[in-house]
Amino acid sequence: MAMESSPEQPQPLGRVVMAVKGWVERCGAVWVEAQVIQINRRAGSSTVFMVMRDPLAQTSASVSCSTAVLDAAGPLTEGATVTAWVKPTVWSKNGSLSFECREIRASGEGRLLAELEKRKRLLQAEGLFDPARKKRLPFLPRTIGLVTGADSAAERDVLTNIALRWPAARVEVRHALVQGPNAAAEVMQRLAELDQQPEVEVIILARGGGSLEDLLPFSDEGLVRAVAACRTPVVSAIGHEPDMPIVDLAADLRASTPTDAAKRVVPDAREESQRVSQALERIRGAVAQRVANEQRHLDQLRSRPVLVDPAASFGSHYDRLETLRMRLEHATERLLSREMTAVQHDLSRVRAMSPKATLERGYAILVDGEGDSVSSIHDVDLDDDVMAYLADGKLTLGVRGIEDPTGQASASMDDYDFEED
């Protein structure tokens, strides 16, 4: 009902706002389809503020919801189309009209993206995208498997670029549907055929660009699991650079385009030839440098005096040896001289003490008949025979008399009987 008012009796603004709030909230909740053009999350707040717009009518409205409601809808981005259950309300503080969202669902492409994201998280949790599972591509595969659409631009791009880069490469092509409800199953079948051939060492899945719906077969769960289970390394080349179906994450290598896939699976013959030439040049240079270094080292060794004249060093050794020999001879002579002098001195002393020297001075040594020396007059008797040893012989004497040292003679020796021995 309209409120009564006049210039003389105006209504308070707050009462009018509250009345409008009551009228608006009686409208109840309603499902609407709109495009999310702005999402504002505030840190620490459980409320999210959004702006939704009707693309046809160019009408926009403020919408608020809880973070739980927004997260339940899956990953939403600005520009996504959604279906929301909203209830109109008026903020009493500023009188602005807003909508409270109690449930939100992605619709159209947004719904499709949400489903793909959910599927991606499920497969990721199983470890199908783990880098440790990915296999390395061979440097030069014997045979390259290619699964693509018949007479497609992707097939021409792959075959042309492989032929340009490595003309001798062999490609085994399997055609399959790459769009539509039966595409995923047919691609899986062709993939299994190539994976069973031992000579096929790498497989390329190639398709040109397209819409999200066109590329859906390459996000099929069965195809993703088949790619992850392949014995042969798989290269995914689906769509263009911005496109990334789920099979790209399970493949051993993702190529941005079919042309890029051809560059990844075979090397460039001209580049490899240049690398071989450069490697040969480096090897030749290294060998030449090594030979030059060794020759320089050999020249240094040959320039040393001992190698220029091996006998030259002997001269100094000869001189030293001669010096040592002369010193040894002189030392020996000095030692012999000292020893000879000592012997002469000892001999002189012995000779000086020898009885013979005494005999040569005119003395004699007397011994009795038994050979005992006669050192006293009491050692002999009268008429005893005694032997007198002289310097030049011996005499046999007879005792004719004995004279006492006191001067008394017990016998007289008038003469002596000398007998020379």
Coordinates of C-alpha atoms in Angstrom, one line a residue:
M1 CA 0.0 0.0 0.0
A2 CA 1.1 3.6 -0.7
M3 CA 2.1 5.5 2.3
E4 CA 0.2 8.8 3.0
S5 CA 2.5 11.9 3.0
S6 CA 2.4 15.6 2.3
P7 CA 4.8 18.5 2.5
E8 CA 3.4 19.3 5.8
Q9 CA 3.5 15.7 7.0
P10 CA 6.5 13.9 5.3
Q11 CA 7.4 10.3 6.1
P12 CA 10.8 9.5 7.7
L13 CA 13.3 8.1 5.2
G14 CA 14.2 5.1 7.4
R15 CA 10.5 4.2 7.5
V16 CA 10.2 4.4 3.8
V17 CA 13.4 2.3 3.3
M18 CA 12.1 -0.3 5.7
A19 CA 8.7 -0.3 3.9
V20 CA 10.5 -0.8 0.6
K21 CA 12.6 -3.6 2.1
G22 CA 9.4 -5.3 3.3
W23 CA 7.8 -5.0 -0.1
V24 CA 10.9 -6.3 -2.0
E25 CA 11.5 -9.2 0.3
R26 CA 8.0 -10.4 -0.1
C27 CA 8.9 -11.2 -3.7
G28 CA 10.7 -14.4 -2.5
A29 CA 13.6 -16.3 -4.2
V30 CA 13.8 -16.9 -7.9
W31 CA 16.2 -18.8 -10.3
V32 CA 18.0 -16.5 -12.7
E33 CA 20.6 -16.9 -15.4
A34 CA 23.3 -14.4 -15.7
Q35 CA 27.0 -13.8 -16.4
V36 CA 29.4 -13.2 -13.5
I37 CA 31.4 -10.1 -14.4
Q38 CA 33.1 -9.4 -11.0
I39 CA 34.0 -11.5 -8.0
N40 CA 35.2 -9.8 -4.8
R41 CA 36.6 -12.0 -2.1
R42 CA 37.7 -10.3 1.1
A43 CA 40.3 -11.9 3.3
G44 CA 38.9 -13.1 6.5
S45 CA 35.3 -12.6 5.4
S46 CA 32.8 -15.4 4.9
T47 CA 30.8 -13.3 2.4
V48 CA 31.6 -12.9 -1.3
F49 CA 30.3 -10.0 -3.3
M50 CA 29.7 -10.4 -7.0
V51 CA 28.2 -8.4 -9.9
M52 CA 26.0 -10.3 -12.3
R53 CA 24.8 -9.1 -15.7
D54 CA 22.1 -10.1 -18.2
P55 CA 24.0 -10.1 -21.5
L56 CA 20.8 -9.5 -23.5
A57 CA 19.3 -6.7 -21.5
Q58 CA 22.6 -5.1 -20.4
T59 CA 21.3 -5.1 -16.8
S60 CA 23.5 -5.7 -13.8
A61 CA 22.9 -6.3 -10.1
S62 CA 24.9 -6.8 -6.9
V63 CA 24.8 -10.3 -5.5
S64 CA 26.2 -11.6 -2.2
C65 CA 26.7 -15.2 -1.1
S66 CA 28.7 -17.2 1.4
T67 CA 32.1 -18.6 0.4
A68 CA 30.6 -22.1 0.9
V69 CA 28.0 -21.5 -1.7
L70 CA 30.6 -20.2 -4.2
D71 CA 33.0 -23.0 -3.6
A72 CA 30.2 -25.6 -4.0
A73 CA 29.7 -24.3 -7.6
G74 CA 33.3 -25.3 -8.5
P75 CA 36.0 -23.0 -9.8
L76 CA 34.1 -19.9 -11.2
T77 CA 35.9 -17.2 -13.1
E78 CA 34.8 -13.8 -14.2
G79 CA 32.9 -14.1 -17.5
A80 CA 31.3 -17.5 -16.6
T81 CA 27.6 -18.0 -17.2
V82 CA 25.7 -19.3 -14.1
T83 CA 22.3 -20.2 -12.9
A84 CA 21.7 -18.7 -9.4
W85 CA 18.9 -18.9 -6.9
V86 CA 18.6 -15.4 -5.6
K87 CA 16.4 -13.5 -3.3
P88 CA 16.1 -9.7 -3.5
T89 CA 16.7 -7.6 -0.5
V90 CA 17.3 -3.9 0.4
W91 CA 20.2 -2.7 2.6
S92 CA 18.6 -0.6 5.3
K93 CA 21.7 1.5 5.8
N94 CA 22.0 2.9 2.3
G95 CA 18.7 1.8 0.7
S96 CA 20.5 -0.1 -2.1
L97 CA 18.9 -3.0 -3.8
S98 CA 20.9 -6.3 -3.7
F99 CA 20.3 -10.0 -4.2
E100 CA 21.3 -12.7 -1.8
C101 CA 22.4 -15.9 -3.6
R102 CA 21.6 -19.1 -1.8
E103 CA 22.7 -21.5 -4.5
I104 CA 24.8 -21.1 -7.7
R105 CA 25.4 -23.5 -10.5
A106 CA 27.6 -23.2 -13.5
S107 CA 25.7 -23.3 -16.8
G108 CA 26.7 -23.6 -20.4
E109 CA 30.5 -23.5 -20.8
G110 CA 31.0 -22.7 -17.2
R111 CA 29.2 -25.9 -16.2
L112 CA 31.3 -27.9 -18.6
L113 CA 34.5 -26.3 -17.2
A114 CA 33.5 -27.2 -13.7
E115 CA 32.9 -30.8 -14.7
L116 CA 36.2 -31.0 -16.4
E117 CA 37.9 -29.5 -13.4
K118 CA 36.3 -32.0 -11.1
R119 CA 37.4 -34.8 -13.4
K120 CA 40.9 -33.4 -13.6
R121 CA 41.2 -33.3 -9.8
L122 CA 40.0 -36.9 -9.5
L123 CA 42.6 -38.2 -12.0
Q124 CA 45.3 -36.1 -10.5
A125 CA 44.6 -37.6 -7.1
E126 CA 45.2 -41.0 -8.6
G127 CA 48.7 -39.9 -9.7
L128 CA 48.1 -40.1 -13.5
F129 CA 49.7 -36.7 -14.0
D130 CA 52.8 -37.5 -11.8
P131 CA 56.0 -36.4 -13.7
A132 CA 57.7 -39.6 -12.4
R133 CA 55.3 -41.6 -14.6
K134 CA 56.3 -39.8 -17.8
K135 CA 58.6 -41.6 -20.2
R136 CA 61.4 -40.0 -22.2
L137 CA 61.1 -39.8 -26.0
P138 CA 63.7 -41.6 -28.1
F139 CA 66.2 -39.4 -29.9
L140 CA 65.4 -40.9 -33.3
P141 CA 62.5 -43.3 -33.3
R142 CA 62.4 -46.2 -35.8
T143 CA 58.7 -45.7 -36.4
I144 CA 56.4 -42.9 -35.4
G145 CA 52.7 -43.6 -34.7
L146 CA 50.2 -40.9 -35.6
V147 CA 46.5 -40.9 -34.6
T148 CA 44.6 -38.1 -36.2
G149 CA 41.6 -37.2 -38.3
A150 CA 41.6 -38.4 -42.0
D151 CA 42.8 -35.7 -44.4
S152 CA 43.0 -33.2 -41.6
A153 CA 45.2 -30.1 -41.4
A154 CA 46.8 -31.6 -38.3
E155 CA 47.9 -34.7 -40.3
R156 CA 49.4 -32.6 -43.0
D157 CA 51.3 -30.4 -40.6
V158 CA 52.8 -33.4 -38.7
L159 CA 53.8 -35.4 -41.9
T160 CA 55.2 -32.3 -43.7
N161 CA 57.3 -31.2 -40.8
I162 CA 58.6 -34.7 -40.0
A163 CA 59.6 -35.1 -43.7
L164 CA 61.3 -31.7 -43.7
R165 CA 63.2 -32.3 -40.5
W166 CA 64.1 -36.0 -41.0
P167 CA 63.2 -37.3 -44.5
A168 CA 64.1 -40.9 -43.6
A169 CA 61.6 -41.0 -40.7
R170 CA 58.8 -43.7 -41.0
V171 CA 55.3 -42.7 -39.9
E172 CA 52.5 -45.2 -39.2
V173 CA 49.2 -43.3 -39.5
R174 CA 45.9 -44.4 -38.0
H175 CA 42.8 -42.3 -38.8
A176 CA 40.1 -41.8 -36.2
L177 CA 37.2 -39.5 -35.4
V178 CA 38.5 -36.5 -33.4
Q179 CA 35.1 -35.0 -32.7
G180 CA 31.7 -36.3 -31.6
P181 CA 30.4 -38.8 -29.1
N182 CA 32.3 -41.8 -30.6
A183 CA 35.6 -40.0 -31.0
A184 CA 37.2 -41.0 -27.7
A185 CA 36.5 -44.7 -28.1
E186 CA 37.9 -44.7 -31.7
V187 CA 41.0 -42.8 -30.6
M188 CA 41.5 -45.3 -27.8
Q189 CA 41.3 -48.2 -30.3
R190 CA 43.8 -46.7 -32.7
L191 CA 46.1 -45.9 -29.8
A192 CA 46.0 -49.5 -28.6
E193 CA 46.8 -50.8 -32.1
L194 CA 50.0 -48.6 -32.4
D195 CA 51.0 -49.4 -28.8
Q196 CA 51.1 -53.1 -29.6
Q197 CA 53.6 -52.7 -32.4
P198 CA 57.2 -53.0 -31.1
E199 CA 58.7 -50.9 -33.9
V200 CA 56.5 -47.9 -33.0
E201 CA 58.6 -46.0 -30.4
V202 CA 56.5 -42.8 -30.0
I203 CA 52.8 -42.0 -30.7
I204 CA 51.4 -38.6 -31.6
L205 CA 47.8 -37.6 -30.9
A206 CA 47.1 -34.7 -33.2
R207 CA 44.0 -32.5 -33.8
G208 CA 43.5 -28.9 -34.9
G209 CA 41.9 -26.2 -32.8
G210 CA 38.3 -26.0 -31.9
S211 CA 35.8 -25.0 -29.3
L212 CA 35.6 -26.4 -25.9
E213 CA 32.9 -28.8 -27.0
D214 CA 34.9 -29.9 -30.0
L215 CA 37.8 -30.9 -27.8
L216 CA 35.8 -32.7 -25.2
P217 CA 36.7 -36.2 -26.5
F218 CA 40.3 -35.6 -25.5
S219 CA 39.2 -34.9 -21.9
D220 CA 37.3 -38.3 -21.8
E221 CA 38.3 -40.2 -18.7
G222 CA 38.7 -43.5 -20.6
L223 CA 41.1 -41.9 -23.1
V224 CA 43.1 -40.2 -20.4
R225 CA 43.6 -43.5 -18.6
A226 CA 44.5 -45.2 -21.9
V227 CA 47.2 -42.6 -22.6
A228 CA 48.6 -43.0 -19.1
A229 CA 48.7 -46.8 -19.4
C230 CA 50.5 -46.8 -22.8
R231 CA 53.8 -48.6 -23.0
T232 CA 54.9 -46.3 -25.8
P233 CA 55.6 -42.6 -25.1
V234 CA 52.7 -40.5 -26.1
V235 CA 52.9 -36.9 -27.4
S236 CA 49.6 -34.9 -27.2
A237 CA 49.1 -32.2 -29.8
I238 CA 45.5 -31.1 -29.4
G239 CA 44.3 -27.7 -30.5
H240 CA 46.3 -24.6 -30.1
E241 CA 48.5 -23.2 -27.4
P242 CA 45.7 -21.9 -25.1
D243 CA 43.8 -25.2 -25.4
M244 CA 44.6 -27.8 -22.8
P245 CA 42.4 -30.9 -22.6
I246 CA 43.0 -33.3 -19.8
V247 CA 44.8 -35.8 -22.1
D248 CA 47.7 -33.2 -22.3
L249 CA 48.3 -33.7 -18.6
A250 CA 48.5 -37.5 -18.9
A251 CA 50.6 -37.6 -22.0
D252 CA 54.4 -38.0 -21.7
L253 CA 54.9 -34.7 -23.6
R254 CA 52.5 -31.9 -24.5
A255 CA 53.1 -30.1 -27.8
S256 CA 51.4 -26.7 -28.3
T257 CA 50.5 -27.6 -31.9
P258 CA 50.8 -30.5 -34.3
T259 CA 53.7 -28.7 -35.9
D260 CA 55.4 -28.5 -32.6
A261 CA 54.8 -32.2 -32.1
A262 CA 56.7 -33.0 -35.3
K263 CA 59.6 -30.9 -34.0
R264 CA 59.6 -32.7 -30.7
V265 CA 59.7 -36.3 -32.0
V266 CA 62.4 -36.1 -34.7
P267 CA 65.6 -34.0 -34.8
D268 CA 66.4 -31.6 -37.6
A269 CA 68.8 -33.3 -40.0
R270 CA 70.5 -30.1 -41.0
E271 CA 70.9 -29.0 -37.4
E272 CA 72.3 -32.5 -36.4
S273 CA 74.7 -32.4 -39.4
Q274 CA 75.9 -29.0 -38.2
R275 CA 76.3 -30.3 -34.7
V276 CA 78.3 -33.3 -36.0
S277 CA 80.5 -31.0 -38.0
Q278 CA 81.0 -28.7 -35.0
A279 CA 81.7 -31.7 -32.8
L280 CA 84.3 -33.0 -35.3
E281 CA 85.9 -29.6 -35.5
R282 CA 86.1 -29.5 -31.7
I283 CA 87.5 -33.1 -31.6
R284 CA 90.1 -32.2 -34.3
G285 CA 91.0 -29.0 -32.4
A286 CA 91.3 -30.9 -29.1
V287 CA 93.5 -33.6 -30.7
A288 CA 95.7 -31.0 -32.4
Q289 CA 96.0 -29.0 -29.1
R290 CA 96.8 -32.2 -27.2
V291 CA 99.4 -33.2 -29.8
A292 CA 100.9 -29.6 -29.7
N293 CA 101.0 -29.7 -25.9
E294 CA 102.7 -33.1 -25.9
Q295 CA 105.2 -32.0 -28.6
R296 CA 106.0 -28.9 -26.6
H297 CA 106.5 -31.0 -23.5
L298 CA 108.7 -33.4 -25.5
D299 CA 110.7 -30.5 -26.8
Q300 CA 111.2 -29.2 -23.3
L301 CA 112.5 -32.6 -22.2
R302 CA 114.8 -32.9 -25.2
S303 CA 116.2 -29.5 -24.5
R304 CA 117.4 -30.5 -21.1
P305 CA 121.2 -30.9 -20.8
V306 CA 121.0 -34.5 -19.7
L307 CA 119.2 -35.4 -22.9
V308 CA 121.2 -33.1 -25.2
D309 CA 124.5 -34.7 -24.0
P310 CA 123.8 -37.7 -21.7
A311 CA 127.6 -38.1 -21.0
A312 CA 128.0 -34.5 -20.0
S313 CA 127.0 -35.0 -16.5
F314 CA 129.5 -37.8 -16.1
G315 CA 132.4 -35.3 -16.2
S316 CA 131.5 -33.7 -13.0
H317 CA 131.0 -37.1 -11.4
Y318 CA 134.4 -38.2 -12.8
D319 CA 136.1 -35.2 -11.3
R320 CA 134.4 -35.7 -8.0
L321 CA 135.3 -39.4 -8.1
E322 CA 138.9 -38.6 -8.8
T323 CA 139.0 -36.1 -6.0
L324 CA 137.6 -38.7 -3.6
R325 CA 140.1 -41.3 -4.9
M326 CA 143.0 -38.9 -4.3
R327 CA 141.7 -38.0 -0.9
L328 CA 141.4 -41.7 -0.1
E329 CA 145.0 -42.4 -1.3
H330 CA 146.4 -39.5 0.7
A331 CA 144.4 -40.6 3.8
T332 CA 145.7 -44.2 3.3
E333 CA 149.3 -43.0 2.9
R334 CA 149.0 -40.8 6.0
L335 CA 147.5 -43.7 8.0
L336 CA 150.2 -46.1 6.8
S337 CA 152.9 -43.5 7.6
R338 CA 151.6 -43.1 11.1
E339 CA 151.3 -46.8 11.6
M340 CA 154.9 -47.4 10.3
T341 CA 156.2 -44.7 12.6
A342 CA 154.4 -46.3 15.5
V343 CA 155.8 -49.7 14.5
Q344 CA 159.4 -48.3 14.3
H345 CA 159.0 -46.8 17.7
D346 CA 157.7 -50.0 19.2
L347 CA 160.5 -52.0 17.4
S348 CA 163.1 -49.6 18.8
R349 CA 161.7 -50.0 22.3
V350 CA 161.7 -53.8 21.9
R351 CA 165.2 -53.9 20.5
A352 CA 166.3 -51.7 23.4
M353 CA 164.9 -54.2 25.8
S354 CA 166.2 -57.2 23.9
P355 CA 169.1 -59.3 25.4
K356 CA 170.7 -59.4 22.0
A357 CA 171.3 -55.7 22.2
T358 CA 173.0 -56.3 25.6
L359 CA 175.1 -59.0 24.1
E360 CA 176.2 -56.8 21.2
R361 CA 177.6 -54.4 23.8
G362 CA 180.0 -57.1 25.1
Y363 CA 177.9 -58.9 27.6
A364 CA 177.2 -62.6 27.8
I365 CA 174.4 -64.8 29.2
L366 CA 175.4 -67.8 31.3
V367 CA 173.3 -70.9 31.6
D368 CA 174.2 -74.1 33.4
G369 CA 174.2 -77.6 32.0
E370 CA 170.4 -77.9 32.4
G371 CA 169.8 -74.7 30.5
D372 CA 168.9 -72.6 33.5
S373 CA 170.3 -69.1 33.6
V374 CA 173.2 -68.5 36.0
S375 CA 172.5 -65.3 37.9
S376 CA 174.5 -66.0 41.1
I377 CA 177.8 -67.6 42.0
H378 CA 175.8 -70.0 44.1
D379 CA 174.1 -71.4 41.0
V380 CA 177.3 -73.3 40.0
D381 CA 180.0 -75.3 41.5
L382 CA 183.7 -75.8 40.7
D383 CA 184.4 -77.8 37.6
D384 CA 180.8 -77.3 36.4
D385 CA 180.4 -76.6 32.7
V386 CA 178.4 -73.5 31.9
M387 CA 177.3 -72.1 28.5
A388 CA 178.0 -68.4 27.6
Y389 CA 175.9 -66.9 24.9
L390 CA 177.5 -64.0 23.1
A391 CA 176.3 -61.8 20.3
D392 CA 177.9 -63.9 17.6
G393 CA 177.8 -67.4 19.1
K394 CA 178.2 -69.4 22.4
L395 CA 181.0 -70.7 24.5
T396 CA 181.3 -73.8 26.7
L397 CA 183.2 -72.9 29.9
G398 CA 184.4 -74.8 32.8
V399 CA 184.2 -73.3 36.3
R400 CA 187.8 -73.2 37.7
G401 CA 187.1 -70.9 40.6
I402 CA 184.4 -68.9 42.3
E403 CA 184.9 -65.5 43.8
D404 CA 182.7 -64.1 46.5
P405 CA 181.5 -60.5 46.0
T406 CA 183.2 -59.8 49.3
G407 CA 186.6 -60.5 47.6
Q408 CA 187.2 -63.9 49.1
A409 CA 187.9 -66.6 46.6
S410 CA 186.8 -70.1 47.2
A411 CA 188.7 -71.3 44.2
S412 CA 191.1 -69.8 41.7
M413 CA 190.6 -69.8 38.0
D414 CA 194.0 -69.8 36.5
D415 CA 192.8 -70.5 33.0
Y416 CA 189.7 -71.2 31.1
D417 CA 188.9 -73.8 28.6
F418 CA 187.0 -72.1 25.8
E419 CA 184.9 -74.1 23.3
E420 CA 183.1 -72.3 20.6
D421 CA 179.8 -73.8 19.6

